PDB file of C-alpha atoms (C1' of nucleotides) in Angstrom:
ATOM      1  CA  MET A   1      63.372  37.141  53.092  1.00 86.00           C
ATOM      2  CA  HIS A   2      62.001  40.572  53.394  1.00 92.00           C
ATOM      3  CA  ILE A   3      59.429  40.955  56.408  1.00 95.00           C
ATOM      4  CA  SER A   4      57.288  43.919  57.283  1.00 97.00           C
ATOM      5  CA  LYS A   5      54.860  44.249  59.913  1.00 96.00           C
ATOM      6  CA  THR A   6      51.416  45.698  59.139  1.00 95.00           C
ATOM      7  CA  SER A   7      48.595  46.463  61.356  1.00 90.00           C
ATOM      8  CA  GLY A   8      46.873  43.196  60.881  1.00 95.00           C
ATOM      9  CA  GLY A   9      49.766  40.957  60.329  1.00 98.00           C
ATOM     10  CA  PHE A  10      52.958  40.303  58.411  1.00 98.00           C
ATOM     11  CA  LEU A  11      53.877  40.835  54.873  1.00 98.00           C
ATOM     12  CA  ILE A  12      56.554  39.326  53.003  1.00 98.00           C
ATOM     13  CA  LEU A  13      57.908  39.606  49.553  1.00 97.00           C
ATOM     14  CA  ARG A  14      56.936  36.392  47.635  1.00 94.00           C
ATOM     15  CA  PRO A  15      59.844  34.109  47.634  1.00 93.00           C
ATOM     16  CA  GLU A  16      60.688  32.706  44.226  1.00 90.00           C
ATOM     17  CA  HIS A  17      59.301  29.224  43.455  1.00 95.00           C
ATOM     18  CA  PHE A  18      56.278  29.749  45.840  1.00 97.00           C
ATOM     19  CA  SER A  19      52.577  29.572  45.038  1.00 97.00           C
ATOM     20  CA  LEU A  20      50.150  29.615  47.922  1.00 97.00           C
ATOM     21  CA  ALA A  21      47.317  28.133  45.669  1.00 96.00           C
ATOM     22  CA  GLU A  22      49.685  25.299  44.181  1.00 97.00           C
ATOM     23  CA  THR A  23      51.020  24.438  47.499  1.00 98.00           C
ATOM     24  CA  LEU A  24      47.575  24.325  49.476  1.00 97.00           C
ATOM     25  CA  ASP A  25      45.665  22.641  46.715  1.00 94.00           C
ATOM     26  CA  CYS A  26      48.032  19.817  45.476  1.00 95.00           C
ATOM     27  CA  GLY A  27      46.911  16.755  47.609  1.00 95.00           C
ATOM     28  CA  GLN A  28      49.483  17.172  50.490  1.00 97.00           C
ATOM     29  CA  ALA A  29      47.359  18.886  52.956  1.00 98.00           C
ATOM     30  CA  PHE A  30      43.239  18.656  53.339  1.00 98.00           C
ATOM     31  CA  ARG A  31      42.229  21.441  55.704  1.00 98.00           C
ATOM     32  CA  TRP A  32      42.891  24.589  53.678  1.00 98.00           C
ATOM     33  CA  GLU A  33      40.043  26.296  51.730  1.00 96.00           C
ATOM     34  CA  LYS A  34      40.096  29.188  49.581  1.00 96.00           C
ATOM     35  CA  LEU A  35      37.670  32.024  50.667  1.00 96.00           C
ATOM     36  CA  GLY A  36      35.299  34.041  48.311  1.00 94.00           C
ATOM     37  CA  ASP A  37      37.932  37.179  48.337  1.00 96.00           C
ATOM     38  CA  GLY A  38      40.560  34.897  47.212  1.00 95.00           C
ATOM     39  CA  SER A  39      42.277  34.416  50.701  1.00 97.00           C
ATOM     40  CA  TRP A  40      43.079  30.923  52.027  1.00 98.00           C
ATOM     41  CA  ARG A  41      41.906  29.940  55.404  1.00 98.00           C
ATOM     42  CA  GLY A  42      43.106  26.714  57.489  1.00 98.00           C
ATOM     43  CA  ALA A  43      44.836  25.393  60.624  1.00 98.00           C
ATOM     44  CA  ALA A  44      47.648  23.739  61.829  1.00 98.00           C
ATOM     45  CA  PHE A  45      49.295  23.068  65.130  1.00 98.00           C
ATOM     46  CA  ASP A  46      45.841  24.157  66.989  1.00 98.00           C
ATOM     47  CA  LYS A  47      46.168  27.570  65.308  1.00 98.00           C
ATOM     48  CA  GLU A  48      44.116  29.203  62.702  1.00 98.00           C
ATOM     49  CA  LEU A  49      45.597  31.168  59.873  1.00 98.00           C
ATOM     50  CA  ILE A  50      44.232  33.444  56.935  1.00 98.00           C
ATOM     51  CA  LEU A  51      46.868  34.392  54.351  1.00 98.00           C
ATOM     52  CA  ARG A  52      46.592  36.041  50.802  1.00 97.00           C
ATOM     53  CA  GLU A  53      49.137  36.127  47.899  1.00 97.00           C
ATOM     54  CA  THR A  54      49.458  38.635  45.344  1.00 96.00           C
ATOM     55  CA  GLU A  55      51.724  38.966  42.418  1.00 94.00           C
ATOM     56  CA  ASP A  56      54.680  39.863  44.555  1.00 95.00           C
ATOM     57  CA  THR A  57      53.737  39.333  48.341  1.00 97.00           C
ATOM     58  CA  ILE A  58      52.242  37.004  50.689  1.00 98.00           C
ATOM     59  CA  PHE A  59      50.246  38.457  53.700  1.00 98.00           C
ATOM     60  CA  PHE A  60      50.076  36.389  56.909  1.00 98.00           C
ATOM     61  CA  LYS A  61      47.020  37.627  59.008  1.00 98.00           C
ATOM     62  CA  THR A  62      48.335  37.067  62.641  1.00 97.00           C
ATOM     63  CA  ALA A  63      49.432  39.622  65.161  1.00 94.00           C
ATOM     64  CA  SER A  64      52.014  37.437  66.875  1.00 96.00           C
ATOM     65  CA  TYR A  65      55.360  37.164  65.706  1.00 97.00           C
ATOM     66  CA  ASP A  66      55.954  33.798  67.423  1.00 98.00           C
ATOM     67  CA  ASP A  67      52.855  32.563  65.233  1.00 98.00           C
ATOM     68  CA  PHE A  68      54.274  34.140  62.197  1.00 98.00           C
ATOM     69  CA  ALA A  69      57.653  32.511  62.672  1.00 98.00           C
ATOM     70  CA  MET A  70      55.828  28.958  63.079  1.00 98.00           C
ATOM     71  CA  TRP A  71      54.043  29.619  59.703  1.00 98.00           C
ATOM     72  CA  VAL A  72      57.262  30.297  57.989  1.00 98.00           C
ATOM     73  CA  ASN A  73      58.404  27.071  59.206  1.00 98.00           C
ATOM     74  CA  TYR A  74      55.434  25.392  58.105  1.00 98.00           C
ATOM     75  CA  PHE A  75      55.675  26.761  54.608  1.00 98.00           C
ATOM     76  CA  ASP A  76      59.450  26.059  54.649  1.00 98.00           C
ATOM     77  CA  LEU A  77      60.177  29.555  53.351  1.00 97.00           C
ATOM     78  CA  GLU A  78      63.709  29.433  54.435  1.00 95.00           C
ATOM     79  CA  ARG A  79      64.767  26.737  52.221  1.00 97.00           C
ATOM     80  CA  ASP A  80      66.257  27.677  48.916  1.00 97.00           C
ATOM     81  CA  TYR A  81      63.987  25.779  46.358  1.00 98.00           C
ATOM     82  CA  GLY A  82      65.842  27.647  43.422  1.00 98.00           C
ATOM     83  CA  GLU A  83      68.914  25.511  44.214  1.00 98.00           C
ATOM     84  CA  ILE A  84      66.878  22.357  44.382  1.00 98.00           C
ATOM     85  CA  GLN A  85      65.075  23.163  40.887  1.00 98.00           C
ATOM     86  CA  LYS A  86      68.316  23.795  39.239  1.00 98.00           C
ATOM     87  CA  ASN A  87      69.317  20.631  40.026  1.00 98.00           C
ATOM     88  CA  PHE A  88      66.177  18.692  38.667  1.00 98.00           C
ATOM     89  CA  SER A  89      66.070  20.893  35.596  1.00 98.00           C
ATOM     90  CA  SER A  90      68.688  18.639  33.996  1.00 98.00           C
ATOM     91  CA  ASP A  91      65.793  16.271  33.389  1.00 98.00           C
ATOM     92  CA  GLY A  92      63.423  17.250  30.672  1.00 98.00           C
ATOM     93  CA  HIS A  93      60.280  15.791  32.342  1.00 98.00           C
ATOM     94  CA  LEU A  94      61.068  17.647  35.737  1.00 98.00           C
ATOM     95  CA  LYS A  95      61.661  20.737  33.878  1.00 98.00           C
ATOM     96  CA  LYS A  96      58.176  20.507  32.133  1.00 98.00           C
ATOM     97  CA  ALA A  97      56.671  19.647  35.558  1.00 98.00           C
ATOM     98  CA  MET A  98      58.209  22.701  37.215  1.00 98.00           C
ATOM     99  CA  ASP A  99      57.009  24.998  34.392  1.00 98.00           C
ATOM    100  CA  PHE A 100      53.565  23.596  35.233  1.00 97.00           C
ATOM    101  CA  CYS A 101      53.465  23.585  38.919  1.00 97.00           C
ATOM    102  CA  GLY A 102      56.811  25.014  40.463  1.00 98.00           C
ATOM    103  CA  GLY A 103      55.468  26.927  42.975  1.00 98.00           C
ATOM    104  CA  ILE A 104      54.533  23.816  45.013  1.00 98.00           C
ATOM    105  CA  ARG A 105      56.394  23.573  48.507  1.00 98.00           C
ATOM    106  CA  ILE A 106      56.240  20.665  50.777  1.00 98.00           C
ATOM    107  CA  LEU A 107      54.592  21.703  53.953  1.00 98.00           C
ATOM    108  CA  ARG A 108      56.194  20.818  57.104  1.00 98.00           C
ATOM    109  CA  GLN A 109      52.778  19.435  58.590  1.00 98.00           C
ATOM    110  CA  ASP A 110      52.370  18.164  62.238  1.00 98.00           C
ATOM    111  CA  THR A 111      53.487  14.546  62.119  1.00 98.00           C
ATOM    112  CA  TRP A 112      50.224  13.036  63.845  1.00 98.00           C
ATOM    113  CA  GLU A 113      47.862  14.872  61.418  1.00 98.00           C
ATOM    114  CA  ALA A 114      49.762  13.932  58.441  1.00 98.00           C
ATOM    115  CA  LEU A 115      49.799  10.082  59.675  1.00 98.00           C
ATOM    116  CA  CYS A 116      45.971  10.424  60.378  1.00 98.00           C
ATOM    117  CA  SER A 117      45.239  12.124  56.957  1.00 98.00           C
ATOM    118  CA  PHE A 118      46.954   9.773  54.865  1.00 98.00           C
ATOM    119  CA  ILE A 119      45.537   6.681  56.729  1.00 98.00           C
ATOM    120  CA  ILE A 120      42.216   8.398  55.562  1.00 98.00           C
ATOM    121  CA  SER A 121      43.535   8.927  52.019  1.00 98.00           C
ATOM    122  CA  GLN A 122      43.949   5.189  51.261  1.00 98.00           C
ATOM    123  CA  ASN A 123      41.674   3.998  48.392  1.00 97.00           C
ATOM    124  CA  ASN A 124      39.874   7.194  48.557  1.00 97.00           C
ATOM    125  CA  ASN A 125      39.456  10.455  46.644  1.00 96.00           C
ATOM    126  CA  ILE A 126      40.246  14.000  47.668  1.00 95.00           C
ATOM    127  CA  PRO A 127      36.891  15.581  48.278  1.00 96.00           C
ATOM    128  CA  ARG A 128      35.911  12.521  50.505  1.00 97.00           C
ATOM    129  CA  ILE A 129      39.256  12.707  52.206  1.00 98.00           C
ATOM    130  CA  LYS A 130      38.443  16.339  53.008  1.00 98.00           C
ATOM    131  CA  GLY A 131      34.981  15.751  54.245  1.00 98.00           C
ATOM    132  CA  ILE A 132      36.171  12.802  56.670  1.00 98.00           C
ATOM    133  CA  ILE A 133      38.955  15.002  58.043  1.00 98.00           C
ATOM    134  CA  SER A 134      36.719  18.000  58.370  1.00 98.00           C
ATOM    135  CA  ARG A 135      34.188  15.851  60.557  1.00 98.00           C
ATOM    136  CA  LEU A 136      37.110  14.393  62.655  1.00 98.00           C
ATOM    137  CA  CYS A 137      38.225  17.746  63.536  1.00 98.00           C
ATOM    138  CA  GLU A 138      34.689  19.164  64.148  1.00 98.00           C
ATOM    139  CA  SER A 139      33.661  16.085  66.280  1.00 98.00           C
ATOM    140  CA  PHE A 140      36.847  15.700  68.552  1.00 98.00           C
ATOM    141  CA  GLY A 141      39.154  18.800  68.190  1.00 98.00           C
ATOM    142  CA  LYS A 142      39.033  22.122  70.030  1.00 98.00           C
ATOM    143  CA  LYS A 143      37.300  25.009  68.730  1.00 98.00           C
ATOM    144  CA  ILE A 144      39.941  27.443  67.505  1.00 97.00           C
ATOM    145  CA  GLY A 145      38.005  29.851  65.509  1.00 95.00           C
ATOM    146  CA  ASP A 146      34.650  30.573  63.900  1.00 95.00           C
ATOM    147  CA  SER A 147      33.720  27.245  62.730  1.00 94.00           C
ATOM    148  CA  LEU A 148      37.039  26.049  62.724  1.00 97.00           C
ATOM    149  CA  TYR A 149      38.675  23.299  64.950  1.00 98.00           C
ATOM    150  CA  SER A 150      42.062  21.941  65.714  1.00 98.00           C
ATOM    151  CA  PHE A 151      43.171  18.437  64.548  1.00 98.00           C
ATOM    152  CA  PRO A 152      42.290  15.936  67.454  1.00 98.00           C
ATOM    153  CA  SER A 153      45.239  14.502  69.175  1.00 98.00           C
ATOM    154  CA  ALA A 154      46.252  10.871  69.609  1.00 98.00           C
ATOM    155  CA  GLU A 155      45.445  11.074  73.316  1.00 98.00           C
ATOM    156  CA  ILE A 156      41.852  12.222  72.515  1.00 98.00           C
ATOM    157  CA  LEU A 157      41.352   9.615  70.017  1.00 98.00           C
ATOM    158  CA  ALA A 158      42.964   6.565  71.908  1.00 98.00           C
ATOM    159  CA  LYS A 159      40.042   6.748  74.125  1.00 98.00           C
ATOM    160  CA  LEU A 160      37.547   6.151  71.334  1.00 98.00           C
ATOM    161  CA  THR A 161      36.395   3.063  69.359  1.00 98.00           C
ATOM    162  CA  ALA A 162      35.907   2.689  65.856  1.00 98.00           C
ATOM    163  CA  GLU A 163      32.139   2.814  66.371  1.00 98.00           C
ATOM    164  CA  ASP A 164      32.571   6.309  68.103  1.00 98.00           C
ATOM    165  CA  LEU A 165      34.127   7.280  64.449  1.00 98.00           C
ATOM    166  CA  ALA A 166      30.873   6.020  62.733  1.00 98.00           C
ATOM    167  CA  GLY A 167      29.727   9.612  62.059  1.00 98.00           C
ATOM    168  CA  LEU A 168      32.805  10.489  60.313  1.00 98.00           C
ATOM    169  CA  ARG A 169      31.622   7.941  57.517  1.00 98.00           C
ATOM    170  CA  ALA A 170      35.406   6.896  57.159  1.00 98.00           C
ATOM    171  CA  GLY A 171      34.442   3.161  56.341  1.00 98.00           C
ATOM    172  CA  PHE A 172      37.067   0.546  57.205  1.00 98.00           C
ATOM    173  CA  ARG A 173      39.561   3.138  57.896  1.00 98.00           C
ATOM    174  CA  ALA A 174      37.982   4.050  61.357  1.00 98.00           C
ATOM    175  CA  LYS A 175      39.688   1.122  62.961  1.00 98.00           C
ATOM    176  CA  TYR A 176      42.935   1.980  61.481  1.00 98.00           C
ATOM    177  CA  ILE A 177      42.665   5.673  62.875  1.00 98.00           C
ATOM    178  CA  ILE A 178      42.065   4.202  66.449  1.00 98.00           C
ATOM    179  CA  ASP A 179      44.916   1.650  66.067  1.00 98.00           C
ATOM    180  CA  ALA A 180      47.177   4.550  65.241  1.00 98.00           C
ATOM    181  CA  ALA A 181      46.103   6.682  68.007  1.00 98.00           C
ATOM    182  CA  GLN A 182      46.512   3.977  70.576  1.00 98.00           C
ATOM    183  CA  LYS A 183      50.154   2.958  69.444  1.00 98.00           C
ATOM    184  CA  VAL A 184      51.082   6.750  69.207  1.00 98.00           C
ATOM    185  CA  LYS A 185      49.731   7.248  72.720  1.00 98.00           C
ATOM    186  CA  SER A 186      51.483   4.200  74.272  1.00 98.00           C
ATOM    187  CA  GLY A 187      54.472   5.084  72.942  1.00 98.00           C
ATOM    188  CA  GLU A 188      54.791   1.833  70.882  1.00 98.00           C
ATOM    189  CA  VAL A 189      54.829   4.095  67.842  1.00 98.00           C
ATOM    190  CA  ASN A 190      57.362   6.939  68.299  1.00 98.00           C
ATOM    191  CA  LEU A 191      56.736   9.845  65.920  1.00 98.00           C
ATOM    192  CA  GLU A 192      59.508  11.994  67.505  1.00 98.00           C
ATOM    193  CA  LYS A 193      62.306   9.757  66.013  1.00 98.00           C
ATOM    194  CA  LEU A 194      60.990   9.557  62.618  1.00 98.00           C
ATOM    195  CA  SER A 195      63.159  12.494  61.336  1.00 98.00           C
ATOM    196  CA  ALA A 196      66.402  11.245  62.968  1.00 97.00           C
ATOM    197  CA  VAL A 197      66.459   7.652  62.193  1.00 98.00           C
ATOM    198  CA  PRO A 198      67.610   6.040  58.831  1.00 98.00           C
ATOM    199  CA  ILE A 199      64.672   6.236  56.406  1.00 98.00           C
ATOM    200  CA  GLU A 200      63.935   2.531  56.175  1.00 97.00           C
ATOM    201  CA  GLU A 201      63.720   2.225  60.180  1.00 98.00           C
ATOM    202  CA  ALA A 202      61.389   5.167  59.958  1.00 98.00           C
ATOM    203  CA  ARG A 203      59.021   3.194  57.543  1.00 98.00           C
ATOM    204  CA  GLN A 204      59.180   0.187  59.811  1.00 98.00           C
ATOM    205  CA  GLU A 205      58.176   2.344  62.792  1.00 98.00           C
ATOM    206  CA  LEU A 206      55.208   3.468  60.875  1.00 98.00           C
ATOM    207  CA  MET A 207      54.015   0.308  59.486  1.00 98.00           C
ATOM    208  CA  LYS A 208      53.590  -1.209  62.910  1.00 98.00           C
ATOM    209  CA  ILE A 209      50.186   0.402  62.685  1.00 98.00           C
ATOM    210  CA  LYS A 210      47.365  -1.481  61.070  1.00 98.00           C
ATOM    211  CA  GLY A 211      46.537   0.177  57.911  1.00 98.00           C
ATOM    212  CA  VAL A 212      49.800   1.952  57.185  1.00 98.00           C
ATOM    213  CA  GLY A 213      51.621   0.263  54.381  1.00 98.00           C
ATOM    214  CA  PRO A 214      54.311   1.626  52.198  1.00 97.00           C
ATOM    215  CA  LYS A 215      52.443   4.514  50.709  1.00 98.00           C
ATOM    216  CA  VAL A 216      51.114   5.902  53.604  1.00 98.00           C
ATOM    217  CA  ALA A 217      54.251   5.661  55.596  1.00 98.00           C
ATOM    218  CA  GLU A 218      56.009   7.349  52.974  1.00 98.00           C
ATOM    219  CA  CYS A 219      53.493  10.199  52.691  1.00 98.00           C
ATOM    220  CA  THR A 220      53.665  10.720  56.431  1.00 98.00           C
ATOM    221  CA  LEU A 221      57.470  10.884  56.150  1.00 98.00           C
ATOM    222  CA  LEU A 222      57.506  13.335  53.520  1.00 98.00           C
ATOM    223  CA  TYR A 223      54.581  15.515  54.635  1.00 98.00           C
ATOM    224  CA  GLY A 224      54.802  15.215  58.282  1.00 98.00           C
ATOM    225  CA  ALA A 225      58.499  14.634  59.254  1.00 98.00           C
ATOM    226  CA  GLY A 226      60.390  16.506  57.043  1.00 98.00           C
ATOM    227  CA  ARG A 227      61.788  13.755  55.140  1.00 98.00           C
ATOM    228  CA  LEU A 228      62.310  15.057  51.681  1.00 98.00           C
ATOM    229  CA  ASP A 229      64.070  12.096  50.601  1.00 98.00           C
ATOM    230  CA  ALA A 230      60.860  10.097  50.952  1.00 98.00           C
ATOM    231  CA  PHE A 231      59.291   9.133  47.798  1.00 98.00           C
ATOM    232  CA  PRO A 232      55.589   7.896  47.850  1.00 97.00           C
ATOM    233  CA  VAL A 233      54.394   5.784  44.884  1.00 96.00           C
ATOM    234  CA  ASP A 234      50.879   5.811  44.116  1.00 94.00           C
ATOM    235  CA  VAL A 235      48.935   4.876  41.095  1.00 91.00           C
ATOM    236  CA  TRP A 236      49.693   7.976  39.388  1.00 94.00           C
ATOM    237  CA  VAL A 237      53.484   8.136  40.308  1.00 95.00           C
ATOM    238  CA  LYS A 238      53.696   4.292  39.293  1.00 93.00           C
ATOM    239  CA  ARG A 239      52.302   5.084  35.990  1.00 93.00           C
ATOM    240  CA  LEU A 240      54.345   8.374  35.357  1.00 95.00           C
ATOM    241  CA  LEU A 241      57.607   6.371  36.176  1.00 95.00           C
ATOM    242  CA  GLY A 242      56.894   3.823  33.540  1.00 93.00           C
ATOM    243  CA  GLU A 243      55.888   6.249  30.993  1.00 94.00           C
ATOM    244  CA  PHE A 244      59.010   8.933  31.644  1.00 96.00           C
ATOM    245  CA  TYR A 245      61.576   6.771  33.152  1.00 96.00           C
ATOM    246  CA  PRO A 246      61.479   3.198  31.768  1.00 94.00           C
ATOM    247  CA  ASP A 247      65.253   2.651  32.569  1.00 93.00           C
ATOM    248  CA  GLY A 248      64.960   4.221  36.128  1.00 94.00           C
ATOM    249  CA  PHE A 249      64.303   7.405  37.830  1.00 97.00           C
ATOM    250  CA  PRO A 250      67.534   9.534  37.890  1.00 97.00           C
ATOM    251  CA  PHE A 251      66.742  11.051  41.202  1.00 98.00           C
ATOM    252  CA  GLU A 252      65.782   7.723  43.065  1.00 95.00           C
ATOM    253  CA  GLY A 253      67.073   7.871  46.789  1.00 95.00           C
ATOM    254  CA  SER A 254      68.336  11.593  46.306  1.00 97.00           C
ATOM    255  CA  GLU A 255      68.074  13.957  49.186  1.00 98.00           C
ATOM    256  CA  PHE A 256      65.051  15.904  47.716  1.00 98.00           C
ATOM    257  CA  ALA A 257      63.317  12.914  45.740  1.00 98.00           C
ATOM    258  CA  GLY A 258      60.133  13.839  47.509  1.00 98.00           C
ATOM    259  CA  ILE A 259      59.721  17.146  46.037  1.00 98.00           C
ATOM    260  CA  ALA A 260      60.444  15.816  42.633  1.00 98.00           C
ATOM    261  CA  GLN A 261      57.724  13.354  43.174  1.00 98.00           C
ATOM    262  CA  GLN A 262      55.332  16.124  44.031  1.00 98.00           C
ATOM    263  CA  TYR A 263      56.074  18.013  40.923  1.00 98.00           C
ATOM    264  CA  LEU A 264      55.660  14.895  38.765  1.00 98.00           C
ATOM    265  CA  PHE A 265      52.662  13.844  40.404  1.00 97.00           C
ATOM    266  CA  HIS A 266      50.741  16.986  40.016  1.00 96.00           C
ATOM    267  CA  TYR A 267      52.138  17.532  36.491  1.00 97.00           C
ATOM    268  CA  ARG A 268      50.838  14.079  35.383  1.00 96.00           C
ATOM    269  CA  ARG A 269      47.526  14.353  37.034  1.00 94.00           C
ATOM    270  CA  PHE A 270      46.370  17.888  36.054  1.00 94.00           C
ATOM    271  CA  SER A 271      48.487  19.260  33.118  1.00 95.00           C
ATOM    272  CA  PRO A 272      46.108  19.346  29.928  1.00 93.00           C
ATOM    273  CA  GLU A 273      49.126  17.889  28.156  1.00 93.00           C
ATOM    274  CA  PHE A 274      47.692  14.571  29.579  1.00 91.00           C
ATOM    275  CA  SER A 275      43.934  14.895  29.418  1.00 82.00           C
ATOM    276  CA  GLU A 276      42.349  12.414  27.163  1.00 62.00           C
TER     277      GLU A 276
ATOM    278  C1'  DA B   1      24.975  -0.270  37.207  1.00 79.81           C
ATOM    279  C1'  DG B   2      29.385  -0.469  37.626  1.00 79.81           C
ATOM    280  C1'  DC B   3      33.678   1.799  38.052  1.00 79.81           C
ATOM    281  C1'  DC B   4      37.120   4.338  40.523  1.00 79.81           C
ATOM    282  C1'  DA B   5      39.285   6.985  44.246  1.00 79.81           C
ATOM    283  C1'  DG B   6      47.164   9.706  46.385  1.00 79.81           C
ATOM    284  C1'  DG B   7      46.008   1.453  49.600  1.00 79.81           C
ATOM    285  C1'  DA B   8      46.420  -2.288  52.909  1.00 79.81           C
ATOM    286  C1'  DC B   9      45.483  -6.797  54.524  1.00 79.81           C
ATOM    287  C1'  DA B  10      44.505 -11.712  54.141  1.00 79.81           C
ATOM    288  C1'  DA B  11      44.418 -15.644  51.978  1.00 79.81           C
ATOM    289  C1'  DG B  12      45.687 -17.970  48.336  1.00 79.81           C
ATOM    290  C1'  DT B  13      49.660 -19.768  44.718  1.00 79.81           C
TER     291       DT B  13
ATOM    292  C1'  DA C   1      57.999 -13.150  46.844  1.00 79.81           C
ATOM    293  C1'  DC C   2      54.050 -12.148  43.718  1.00 79.81           C
ATOM    294  C1'  DT C   3      48.781 -11.989  42.632  1.00 79.81           C
ATOM    295  C1'  DT C   4      43.920 -11.653  43.966  1.00 79.81           C
ATOM    296  C1'  DG C   5      39.497 -10.551  46.357  1.00 79.81           C
ATOM    297  C1'  DT C   6      37.819  -7.598  49.967  1.00 79.81           C
ATOM    298  C1'  DC C   7      37.328  -3.716  52.512  1.00 79.81           C
ATOM    299  C1'  DA C   8      33.044   1.399  53.308  1.00 79.81           C
ATOM    300  C1'  DT C   9      31.650   5.183  51.276  1.00 79.81           C
ATOM    301  C1'  DG C  10      30.148   8.486  47.656  1.00 79.81           C
ATOM    302  C1'  DG C  11      30.597  10.867  42.998  1.00 79.81           C
ATOM    303  C1'  DC C  12      30.107  10.084  38.310  1.00 79.81           C
TER     304       DC C  12
END
DNA sequence: AGCCAGGACAAGT
DNA sequence: ACTTGTCATGGC
């Protein structure tokens, strides 16, 4: 990766198979917003970032090299997506999906934030998920920028009750958030081990939490624990599996099945090819 | 007005 | 083990 330090931050040549817009707006993270000038603003791991993409560069507006390195990890820029896509392209549907949205990368988000976010996502729509998470951060996070707040820790939320979250308008999900916070804080649920144990064990660990079923657990593993073998099946993926792969998904259980899932999900959901 | 939204739970077969 | 009603909230 080619890196150059500029006055305001760090500039890299755009890696192949990477689109900022596709990555930040594909339903895996809920706290990034596109600004009027086309740049993106968001936060992760208690830090604010503004970044911008052009035809062949990505600019990270941060003075600290350590922070820049953290964001490189967040965007998983060291991984060779070309090699992964080469493998998938033997399949016709995945080939078309990658033509449509091959710039998506799976972010390496904070585990707790991903867990909480996908608890909130259940039986919900993306604009409302974003609103609830925004109010959660504003109400209980730390101020880290101009009208920008960190994601509140499990320790902070474990001290609260579901009634304290009423202002979020999260509905029946509020009690699930509190249960998750308490079990993570107490150590009953150990988020550290999710990336190290067999995936079935990781699923069971997360499903100790009320409100965490197979789908939320799988999303937490994929987006928040670096488990690229995790394969979330929501209503869209269930539908597309039936339509595209009546005889079975060829990459089921494979090392990078979760990446294929994200391409197919976004393709089936947003490609004009499927608009009725 | 009723249906749906990146589901999970509890109570029924 | 599979099926069904219910759960808050808001946009369409």
